[in-house]
Structures are given as C-alpha cells and as structure tokens.
Backbone as XML, in Angstrom:
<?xml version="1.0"?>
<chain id="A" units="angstrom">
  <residue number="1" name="UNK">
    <atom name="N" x="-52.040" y="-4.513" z="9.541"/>
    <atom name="CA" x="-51.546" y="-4.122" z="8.232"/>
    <atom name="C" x="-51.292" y="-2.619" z="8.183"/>
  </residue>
  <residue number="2" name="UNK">
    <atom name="N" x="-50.828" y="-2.355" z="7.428"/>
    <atom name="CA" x="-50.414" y="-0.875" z="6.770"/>
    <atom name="C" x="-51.300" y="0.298" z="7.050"/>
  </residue>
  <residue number="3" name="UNK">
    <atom name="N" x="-52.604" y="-0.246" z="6.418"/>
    <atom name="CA" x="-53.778" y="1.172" z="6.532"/>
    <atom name="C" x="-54.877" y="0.645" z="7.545"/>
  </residue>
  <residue number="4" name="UNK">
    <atom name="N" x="-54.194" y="-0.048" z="8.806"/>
    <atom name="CA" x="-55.419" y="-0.282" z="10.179"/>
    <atom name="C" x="-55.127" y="1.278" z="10.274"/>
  </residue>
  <residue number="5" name="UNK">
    <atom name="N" x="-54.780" y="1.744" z="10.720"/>
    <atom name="CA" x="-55.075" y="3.539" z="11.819"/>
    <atom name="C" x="-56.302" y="4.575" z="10.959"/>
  </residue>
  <residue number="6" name="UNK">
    <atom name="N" x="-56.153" y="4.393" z="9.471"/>
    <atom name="CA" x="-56.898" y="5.458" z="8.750"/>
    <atom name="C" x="-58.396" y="4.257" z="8.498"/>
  </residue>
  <residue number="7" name="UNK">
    <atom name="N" x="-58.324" y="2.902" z="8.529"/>
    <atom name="CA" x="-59.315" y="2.238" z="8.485"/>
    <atom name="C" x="-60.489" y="2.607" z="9.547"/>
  </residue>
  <residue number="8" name="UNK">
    <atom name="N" x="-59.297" y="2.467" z="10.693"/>
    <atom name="CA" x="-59.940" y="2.468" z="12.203"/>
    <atom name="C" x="-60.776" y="4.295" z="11.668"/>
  </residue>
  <residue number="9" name="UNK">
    <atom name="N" x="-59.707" y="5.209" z="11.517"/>
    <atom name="CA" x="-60.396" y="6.292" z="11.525"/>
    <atom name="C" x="-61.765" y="6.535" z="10.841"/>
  </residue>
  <residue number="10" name="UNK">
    <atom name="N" x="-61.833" y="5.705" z="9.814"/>
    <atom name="CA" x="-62.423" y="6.109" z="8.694"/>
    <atom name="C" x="-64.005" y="5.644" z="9.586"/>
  </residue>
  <residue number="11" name="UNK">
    <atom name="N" x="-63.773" y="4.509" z="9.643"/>
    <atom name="CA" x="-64.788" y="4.093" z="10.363"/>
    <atom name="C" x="-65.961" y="5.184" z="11.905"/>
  </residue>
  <residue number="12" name="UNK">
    <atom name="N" x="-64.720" y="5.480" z="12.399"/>
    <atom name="CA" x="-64.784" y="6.463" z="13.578"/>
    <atom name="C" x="-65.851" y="7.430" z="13.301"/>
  </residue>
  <residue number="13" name="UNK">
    <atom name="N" x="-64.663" y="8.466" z="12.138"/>
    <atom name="CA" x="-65.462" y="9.391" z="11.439"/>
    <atom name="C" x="-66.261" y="9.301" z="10.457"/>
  </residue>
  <residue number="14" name="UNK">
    <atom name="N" x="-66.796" y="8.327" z="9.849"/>
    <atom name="CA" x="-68.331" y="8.642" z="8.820"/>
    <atom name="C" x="-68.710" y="8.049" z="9.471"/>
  </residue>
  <residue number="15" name="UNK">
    <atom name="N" x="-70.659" y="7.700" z="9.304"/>
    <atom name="CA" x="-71.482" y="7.074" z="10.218"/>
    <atom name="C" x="-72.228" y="6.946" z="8.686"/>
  </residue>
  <residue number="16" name="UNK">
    <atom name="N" x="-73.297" y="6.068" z="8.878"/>
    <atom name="CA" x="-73.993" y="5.159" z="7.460"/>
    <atom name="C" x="-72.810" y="3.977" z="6.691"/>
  </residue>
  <residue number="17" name="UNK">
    <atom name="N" x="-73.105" y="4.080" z="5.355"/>
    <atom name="CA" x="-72.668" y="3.070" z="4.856"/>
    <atom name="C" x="-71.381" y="4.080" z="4.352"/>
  </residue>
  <residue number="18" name="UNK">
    <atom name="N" x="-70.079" y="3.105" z="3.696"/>
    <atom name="CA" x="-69.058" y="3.265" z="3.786"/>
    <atom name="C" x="-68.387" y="2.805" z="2.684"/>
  </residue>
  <residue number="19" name="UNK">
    <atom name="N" x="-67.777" y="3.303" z="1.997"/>
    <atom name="CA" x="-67.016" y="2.715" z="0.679"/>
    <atom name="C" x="-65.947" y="3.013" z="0.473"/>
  </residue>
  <residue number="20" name="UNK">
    <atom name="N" x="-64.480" y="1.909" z="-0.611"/>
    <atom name="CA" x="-63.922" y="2.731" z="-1.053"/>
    <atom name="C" x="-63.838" y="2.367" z="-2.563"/>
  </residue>
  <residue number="21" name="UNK">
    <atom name="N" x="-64.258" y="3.602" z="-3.026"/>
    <atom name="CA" x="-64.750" y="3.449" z="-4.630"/>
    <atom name="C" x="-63.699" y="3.004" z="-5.232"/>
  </residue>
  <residue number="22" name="UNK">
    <atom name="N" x="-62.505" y="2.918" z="-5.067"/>
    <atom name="CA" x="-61.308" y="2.653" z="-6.421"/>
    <atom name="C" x="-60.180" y="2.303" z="-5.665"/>
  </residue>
  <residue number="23" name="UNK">
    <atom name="N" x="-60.127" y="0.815" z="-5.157"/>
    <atom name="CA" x="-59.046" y="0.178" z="-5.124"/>
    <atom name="C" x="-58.695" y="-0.899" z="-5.656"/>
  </residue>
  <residue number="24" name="UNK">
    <atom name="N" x="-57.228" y="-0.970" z="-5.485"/>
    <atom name="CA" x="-56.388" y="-2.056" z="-6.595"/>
    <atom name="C" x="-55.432" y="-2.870" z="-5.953"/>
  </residue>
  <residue number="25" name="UNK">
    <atom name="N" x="-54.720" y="-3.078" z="-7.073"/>
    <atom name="CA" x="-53.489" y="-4.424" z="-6.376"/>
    <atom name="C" x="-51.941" y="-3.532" z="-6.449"/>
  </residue>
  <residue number="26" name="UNK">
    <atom name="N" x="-51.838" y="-2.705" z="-7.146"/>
    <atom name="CA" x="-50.932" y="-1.673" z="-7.736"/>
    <atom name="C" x="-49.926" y="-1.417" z="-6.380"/>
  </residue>
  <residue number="27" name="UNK">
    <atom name="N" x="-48.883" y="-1.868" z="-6.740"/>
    <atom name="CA" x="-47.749" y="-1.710" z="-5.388"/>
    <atom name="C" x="-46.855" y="-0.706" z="-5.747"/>
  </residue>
  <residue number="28" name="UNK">
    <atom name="N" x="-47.258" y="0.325" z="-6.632"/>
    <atom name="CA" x="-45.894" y="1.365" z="-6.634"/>
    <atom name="C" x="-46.635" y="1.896" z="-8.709"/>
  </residue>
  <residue number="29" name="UNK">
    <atom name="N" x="-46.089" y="3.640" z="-8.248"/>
    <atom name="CA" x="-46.397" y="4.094" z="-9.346"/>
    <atom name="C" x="-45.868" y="4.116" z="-10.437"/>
  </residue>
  <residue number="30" name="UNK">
    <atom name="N" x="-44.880" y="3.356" z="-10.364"/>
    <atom name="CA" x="-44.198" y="2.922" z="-12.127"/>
    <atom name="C" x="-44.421" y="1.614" z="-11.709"/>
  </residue>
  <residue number="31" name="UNK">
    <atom name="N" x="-45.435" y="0.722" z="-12.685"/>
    <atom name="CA" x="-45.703" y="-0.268" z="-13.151"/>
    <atom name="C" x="-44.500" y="-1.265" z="-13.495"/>
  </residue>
  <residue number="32" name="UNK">
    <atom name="N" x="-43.452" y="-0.873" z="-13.580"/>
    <atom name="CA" x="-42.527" y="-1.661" z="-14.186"/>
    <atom name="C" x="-41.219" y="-1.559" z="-12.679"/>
  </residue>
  <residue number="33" name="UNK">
    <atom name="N" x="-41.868" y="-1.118" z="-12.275"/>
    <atom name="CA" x="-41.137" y="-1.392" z="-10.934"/>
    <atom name="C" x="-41.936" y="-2.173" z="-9.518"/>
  </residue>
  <residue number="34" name="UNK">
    <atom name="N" x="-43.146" y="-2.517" z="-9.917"/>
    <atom name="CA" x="-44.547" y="-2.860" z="-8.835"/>
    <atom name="C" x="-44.479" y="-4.408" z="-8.730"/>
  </residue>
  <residue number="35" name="UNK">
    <atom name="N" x="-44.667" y="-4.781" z="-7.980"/>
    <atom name="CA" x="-45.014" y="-6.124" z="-7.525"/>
    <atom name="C" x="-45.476" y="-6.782" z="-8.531"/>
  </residue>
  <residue number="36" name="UNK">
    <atom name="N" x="-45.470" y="-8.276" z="-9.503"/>
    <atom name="CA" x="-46.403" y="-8.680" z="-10.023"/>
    <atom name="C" x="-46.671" y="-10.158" z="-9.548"/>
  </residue>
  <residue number="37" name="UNK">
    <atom name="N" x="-46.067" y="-10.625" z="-8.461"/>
    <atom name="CA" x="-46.208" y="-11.937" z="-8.564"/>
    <atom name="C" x="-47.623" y="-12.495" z="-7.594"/>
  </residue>
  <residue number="38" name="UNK">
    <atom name="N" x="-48.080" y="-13.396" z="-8.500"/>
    <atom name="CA" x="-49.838" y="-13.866" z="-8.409"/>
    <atom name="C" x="-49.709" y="-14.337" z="-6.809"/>
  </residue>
  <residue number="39" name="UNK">
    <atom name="N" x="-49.253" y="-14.481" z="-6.241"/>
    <atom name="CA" x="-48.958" y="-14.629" z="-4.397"/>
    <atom name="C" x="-49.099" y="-13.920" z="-3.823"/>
  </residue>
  <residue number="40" name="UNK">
    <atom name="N" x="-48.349" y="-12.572" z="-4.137"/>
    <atom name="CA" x="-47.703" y="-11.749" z="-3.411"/>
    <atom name="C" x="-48.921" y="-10.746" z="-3.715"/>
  </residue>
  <residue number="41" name="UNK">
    <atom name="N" x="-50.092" y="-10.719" z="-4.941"/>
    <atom name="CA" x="-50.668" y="-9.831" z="-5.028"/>
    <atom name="C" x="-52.599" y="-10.339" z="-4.458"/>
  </residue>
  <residue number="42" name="UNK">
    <atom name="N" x="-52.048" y="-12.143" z="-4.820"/>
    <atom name="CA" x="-53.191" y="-12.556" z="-3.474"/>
    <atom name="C" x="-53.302" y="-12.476" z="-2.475"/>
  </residue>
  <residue number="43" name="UNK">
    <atom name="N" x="-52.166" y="-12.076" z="-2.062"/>
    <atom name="CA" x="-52.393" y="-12.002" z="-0.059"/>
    <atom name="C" x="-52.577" y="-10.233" z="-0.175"/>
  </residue>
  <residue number="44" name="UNK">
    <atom name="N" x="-51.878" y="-9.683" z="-1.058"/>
    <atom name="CA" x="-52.674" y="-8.073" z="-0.959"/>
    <atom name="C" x="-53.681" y="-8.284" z="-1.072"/>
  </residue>
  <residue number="45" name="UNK">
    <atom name="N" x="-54.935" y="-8.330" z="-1.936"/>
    <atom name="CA" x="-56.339" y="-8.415" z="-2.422"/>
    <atom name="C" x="-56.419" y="-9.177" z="-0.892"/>
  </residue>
  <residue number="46" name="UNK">
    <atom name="N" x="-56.387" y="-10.296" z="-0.475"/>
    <atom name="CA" x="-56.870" y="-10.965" z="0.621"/>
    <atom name="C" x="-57.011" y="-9.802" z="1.837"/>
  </residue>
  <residue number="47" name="UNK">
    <atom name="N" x="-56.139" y="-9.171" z="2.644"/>
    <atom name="CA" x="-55.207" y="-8.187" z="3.640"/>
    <atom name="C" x="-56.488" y="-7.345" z="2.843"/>
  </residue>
  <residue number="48" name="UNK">
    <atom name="N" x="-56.277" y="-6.285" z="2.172"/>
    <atom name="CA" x="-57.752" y="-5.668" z="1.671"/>
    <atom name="C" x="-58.894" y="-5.848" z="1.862"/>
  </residue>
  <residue number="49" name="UNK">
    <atom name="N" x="-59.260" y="-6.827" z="1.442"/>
    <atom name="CA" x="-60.974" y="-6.891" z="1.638"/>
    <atom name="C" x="-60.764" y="-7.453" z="3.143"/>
  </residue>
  <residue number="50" name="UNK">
    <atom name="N" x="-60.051" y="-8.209" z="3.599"/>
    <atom name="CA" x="-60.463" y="-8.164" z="5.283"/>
    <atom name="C" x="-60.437" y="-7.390" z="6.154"/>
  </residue>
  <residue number="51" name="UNK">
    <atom name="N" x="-59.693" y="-6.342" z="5.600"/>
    <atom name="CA" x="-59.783" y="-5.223" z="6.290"/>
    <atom name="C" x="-60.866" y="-4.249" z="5.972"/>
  </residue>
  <residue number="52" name="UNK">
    <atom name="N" x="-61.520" y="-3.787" z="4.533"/>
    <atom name="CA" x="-62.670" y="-3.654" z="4.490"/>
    <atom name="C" x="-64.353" y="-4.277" z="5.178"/>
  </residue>
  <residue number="53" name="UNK">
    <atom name="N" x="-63.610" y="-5.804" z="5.279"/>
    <atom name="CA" x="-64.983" y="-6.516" z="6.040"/>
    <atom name="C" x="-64.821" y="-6.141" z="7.735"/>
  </residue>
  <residue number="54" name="UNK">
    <atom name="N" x="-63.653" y="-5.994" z="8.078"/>
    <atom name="CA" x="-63.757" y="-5.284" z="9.500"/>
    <atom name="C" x="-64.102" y="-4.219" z="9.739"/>
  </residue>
  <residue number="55" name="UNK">
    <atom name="N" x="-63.920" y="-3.640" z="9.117"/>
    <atom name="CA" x="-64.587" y="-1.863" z="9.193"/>
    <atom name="C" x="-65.964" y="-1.381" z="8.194"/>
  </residue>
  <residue number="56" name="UNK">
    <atom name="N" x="-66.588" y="-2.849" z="7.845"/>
    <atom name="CA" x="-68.167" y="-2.208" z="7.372"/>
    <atom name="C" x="-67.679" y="-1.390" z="6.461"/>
  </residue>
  <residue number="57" name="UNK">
    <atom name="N" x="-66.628" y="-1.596" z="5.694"/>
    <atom name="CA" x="-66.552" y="-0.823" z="4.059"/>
    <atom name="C" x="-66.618" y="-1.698" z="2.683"/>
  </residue>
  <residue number="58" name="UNK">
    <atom name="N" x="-67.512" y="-1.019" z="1.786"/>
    <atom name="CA" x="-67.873" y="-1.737" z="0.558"/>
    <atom name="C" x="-66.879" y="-1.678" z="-0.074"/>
  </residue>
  <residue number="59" name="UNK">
    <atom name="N" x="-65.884" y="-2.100" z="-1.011"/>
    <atom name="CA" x="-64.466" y="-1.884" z="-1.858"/>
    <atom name="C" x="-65.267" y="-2.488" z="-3.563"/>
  </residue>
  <residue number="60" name="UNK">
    <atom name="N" x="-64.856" y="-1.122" z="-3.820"/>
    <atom name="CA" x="-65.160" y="-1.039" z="-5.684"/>
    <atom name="C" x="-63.688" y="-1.519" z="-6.364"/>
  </residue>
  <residue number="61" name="UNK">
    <atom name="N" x="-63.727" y="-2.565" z="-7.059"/>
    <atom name="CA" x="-62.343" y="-2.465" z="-7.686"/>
    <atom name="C" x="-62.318" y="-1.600" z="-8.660"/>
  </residue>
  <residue number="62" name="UNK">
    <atom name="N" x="-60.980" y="-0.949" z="-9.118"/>
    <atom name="CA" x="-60.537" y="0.047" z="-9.848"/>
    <atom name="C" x="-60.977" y="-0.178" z="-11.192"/>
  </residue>
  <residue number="63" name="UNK">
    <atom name="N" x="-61.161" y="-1.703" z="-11.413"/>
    <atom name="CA" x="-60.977" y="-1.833" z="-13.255"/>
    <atom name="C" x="-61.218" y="-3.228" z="-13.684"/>
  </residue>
  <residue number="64" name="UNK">
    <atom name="N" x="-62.475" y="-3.370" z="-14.493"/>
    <atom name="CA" x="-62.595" y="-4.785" z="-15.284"/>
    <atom name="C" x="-61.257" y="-5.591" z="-15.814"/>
  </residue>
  <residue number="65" name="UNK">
    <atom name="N" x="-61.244" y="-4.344" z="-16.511"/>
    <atom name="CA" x="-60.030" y="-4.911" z="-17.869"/>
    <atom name="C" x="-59.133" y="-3.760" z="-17.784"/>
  </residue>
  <residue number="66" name="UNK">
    <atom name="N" x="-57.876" y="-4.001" z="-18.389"/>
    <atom name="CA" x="-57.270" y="-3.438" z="-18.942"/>
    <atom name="C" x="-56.730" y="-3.358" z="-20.322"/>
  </residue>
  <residue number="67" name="UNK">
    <atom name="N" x="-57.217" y="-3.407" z="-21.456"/>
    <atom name="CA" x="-57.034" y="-3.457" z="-23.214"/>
    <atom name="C" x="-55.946" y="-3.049" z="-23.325"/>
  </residue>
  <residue number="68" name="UNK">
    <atom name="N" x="-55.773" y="-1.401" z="-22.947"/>
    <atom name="CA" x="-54.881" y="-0.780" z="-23.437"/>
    <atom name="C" x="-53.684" y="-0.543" z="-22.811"/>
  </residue>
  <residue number="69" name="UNK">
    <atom name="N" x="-53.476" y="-1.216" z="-21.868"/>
    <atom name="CA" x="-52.687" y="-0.699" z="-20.937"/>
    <atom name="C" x="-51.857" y="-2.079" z="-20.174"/>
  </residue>
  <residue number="70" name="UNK">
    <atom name="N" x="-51.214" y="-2.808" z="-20.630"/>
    <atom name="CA" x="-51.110" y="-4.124" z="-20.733"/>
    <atom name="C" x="-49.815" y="-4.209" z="-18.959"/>
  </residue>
  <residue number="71" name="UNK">
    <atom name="N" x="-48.936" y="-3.479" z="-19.291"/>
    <atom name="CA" x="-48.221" y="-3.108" z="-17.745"/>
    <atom name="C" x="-48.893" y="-2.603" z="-16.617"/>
  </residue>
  <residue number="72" name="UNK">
    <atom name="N" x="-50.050" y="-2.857" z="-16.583"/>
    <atom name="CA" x="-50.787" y="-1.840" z="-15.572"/>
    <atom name="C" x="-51.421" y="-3.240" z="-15.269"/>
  </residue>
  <residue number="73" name="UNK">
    <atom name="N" x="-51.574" y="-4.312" z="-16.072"/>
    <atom name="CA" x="-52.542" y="-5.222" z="-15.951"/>
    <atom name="C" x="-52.395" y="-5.973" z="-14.468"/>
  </residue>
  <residue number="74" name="UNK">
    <atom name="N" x="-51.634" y="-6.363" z="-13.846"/>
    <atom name="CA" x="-51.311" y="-6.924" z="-12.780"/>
    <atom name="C" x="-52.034" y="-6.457" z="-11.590"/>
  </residue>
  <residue number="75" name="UNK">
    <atom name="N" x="-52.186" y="-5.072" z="-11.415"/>
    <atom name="CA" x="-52.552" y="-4.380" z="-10.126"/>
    <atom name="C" x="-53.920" y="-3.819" z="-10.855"/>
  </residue>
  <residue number="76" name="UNK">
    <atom name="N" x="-54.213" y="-3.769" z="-11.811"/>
    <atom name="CA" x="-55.440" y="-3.050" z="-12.215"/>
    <atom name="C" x="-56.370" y="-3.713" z="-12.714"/>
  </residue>
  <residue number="77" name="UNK">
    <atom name="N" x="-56.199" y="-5.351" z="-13.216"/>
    <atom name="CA" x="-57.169" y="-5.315" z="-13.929"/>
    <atom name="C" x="-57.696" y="-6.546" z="-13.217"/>
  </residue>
  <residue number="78" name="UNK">
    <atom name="N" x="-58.896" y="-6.521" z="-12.446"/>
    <atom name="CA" x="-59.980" y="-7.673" z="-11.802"/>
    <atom name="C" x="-59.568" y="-9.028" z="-12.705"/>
  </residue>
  <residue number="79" name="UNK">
    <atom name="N" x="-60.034" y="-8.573" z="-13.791"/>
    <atom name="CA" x="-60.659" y="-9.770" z="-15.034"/>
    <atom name="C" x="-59.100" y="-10.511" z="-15.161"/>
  </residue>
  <residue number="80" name="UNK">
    <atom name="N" x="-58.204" y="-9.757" z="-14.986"/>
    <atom name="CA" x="-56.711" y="-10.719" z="-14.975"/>
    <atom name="C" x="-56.083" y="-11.462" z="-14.024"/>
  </residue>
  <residue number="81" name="UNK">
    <atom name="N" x="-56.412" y="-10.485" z="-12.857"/>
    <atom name="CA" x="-56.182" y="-11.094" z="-11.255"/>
    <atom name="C" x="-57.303" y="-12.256" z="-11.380"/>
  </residue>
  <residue number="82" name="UNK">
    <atom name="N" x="-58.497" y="-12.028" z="-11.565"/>
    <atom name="CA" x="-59.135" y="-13.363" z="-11.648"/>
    <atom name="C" x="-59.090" y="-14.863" z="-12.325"/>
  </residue>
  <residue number="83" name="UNK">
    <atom name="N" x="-57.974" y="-14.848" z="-12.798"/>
    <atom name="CA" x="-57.447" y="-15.301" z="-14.087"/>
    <atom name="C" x="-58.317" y="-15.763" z="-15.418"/>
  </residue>
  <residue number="84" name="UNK">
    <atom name="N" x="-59.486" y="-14.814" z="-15.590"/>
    <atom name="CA" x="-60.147" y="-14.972" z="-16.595"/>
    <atom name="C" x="-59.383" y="-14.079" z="-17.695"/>
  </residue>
  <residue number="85" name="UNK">
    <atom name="N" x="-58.019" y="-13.766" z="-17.513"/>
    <atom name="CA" x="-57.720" y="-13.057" z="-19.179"/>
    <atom name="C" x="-55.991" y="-13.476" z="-19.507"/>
  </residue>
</chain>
C-alpha cells in the first residue's frame, strides 16, 4: 500500500510501543471532493489497520461523531462508518 516505506520506517526508528493518535477514512481535503462510498472506504479502514497490525502500531481513530460537521462525516466519523448513525 501507499504508506508501507514510512510504516516500515516508523517501525525501524522508534523502539517501545507505537501509535498513531489520529487517523481517518478522509481521502482528500475538500470533503466534497473525497471518496464516500461505504466499499471503497472499507477496504481503506481494512489496508489501515493491517498495516498498523504489521508494524506493532496502536491506531486512535480521529472522531466518535461528527454533530456539526455533517460533510466530514464519511471519513471522520467512527460512529457513522460503523453504521451506528
């Protein structure tokens, strides 16, 4: 995938435990131009955390919810990707 070389690095260079505090599903910085389709953003989330489980990194998602921010919801918000909203 995309971010094996900085995974691989990341791994390389820290030693202990390993995280990345704030990631998402978000395919591009105008929202209204980003990926939204529930496939296309499961095999991202999927491609992610397996690549986190190969390199011994913990992954924080970015965001429960999103209330206020309803175009953002697709790539940002757990609780929607999960389809609890």
């Amino acid at each position: 995938n995309c971010i094996e070389k900085d995974m691989a690095k990341f791994k390389r260079k820290v030693d202990g435990l390993k995280s990345c505090s704030e990631f998402s599903l978000s395919t591009f910085e105008d929202p209204t131009m980003a990926c939204t389709g529930k496939g296309m953003l499961s095999m991202f989330l999927e491609e992610q955390l397996a690549s986190f489980k190969q390199y011994g990194i913990q992954g924080f998602f970015w965001t429960w919810r999103m209330p206020y921010g309803s175009n953002f919801e697709s790539g940002w918000s757990f609780k929607h990707i999960a389809g609890l909203e």
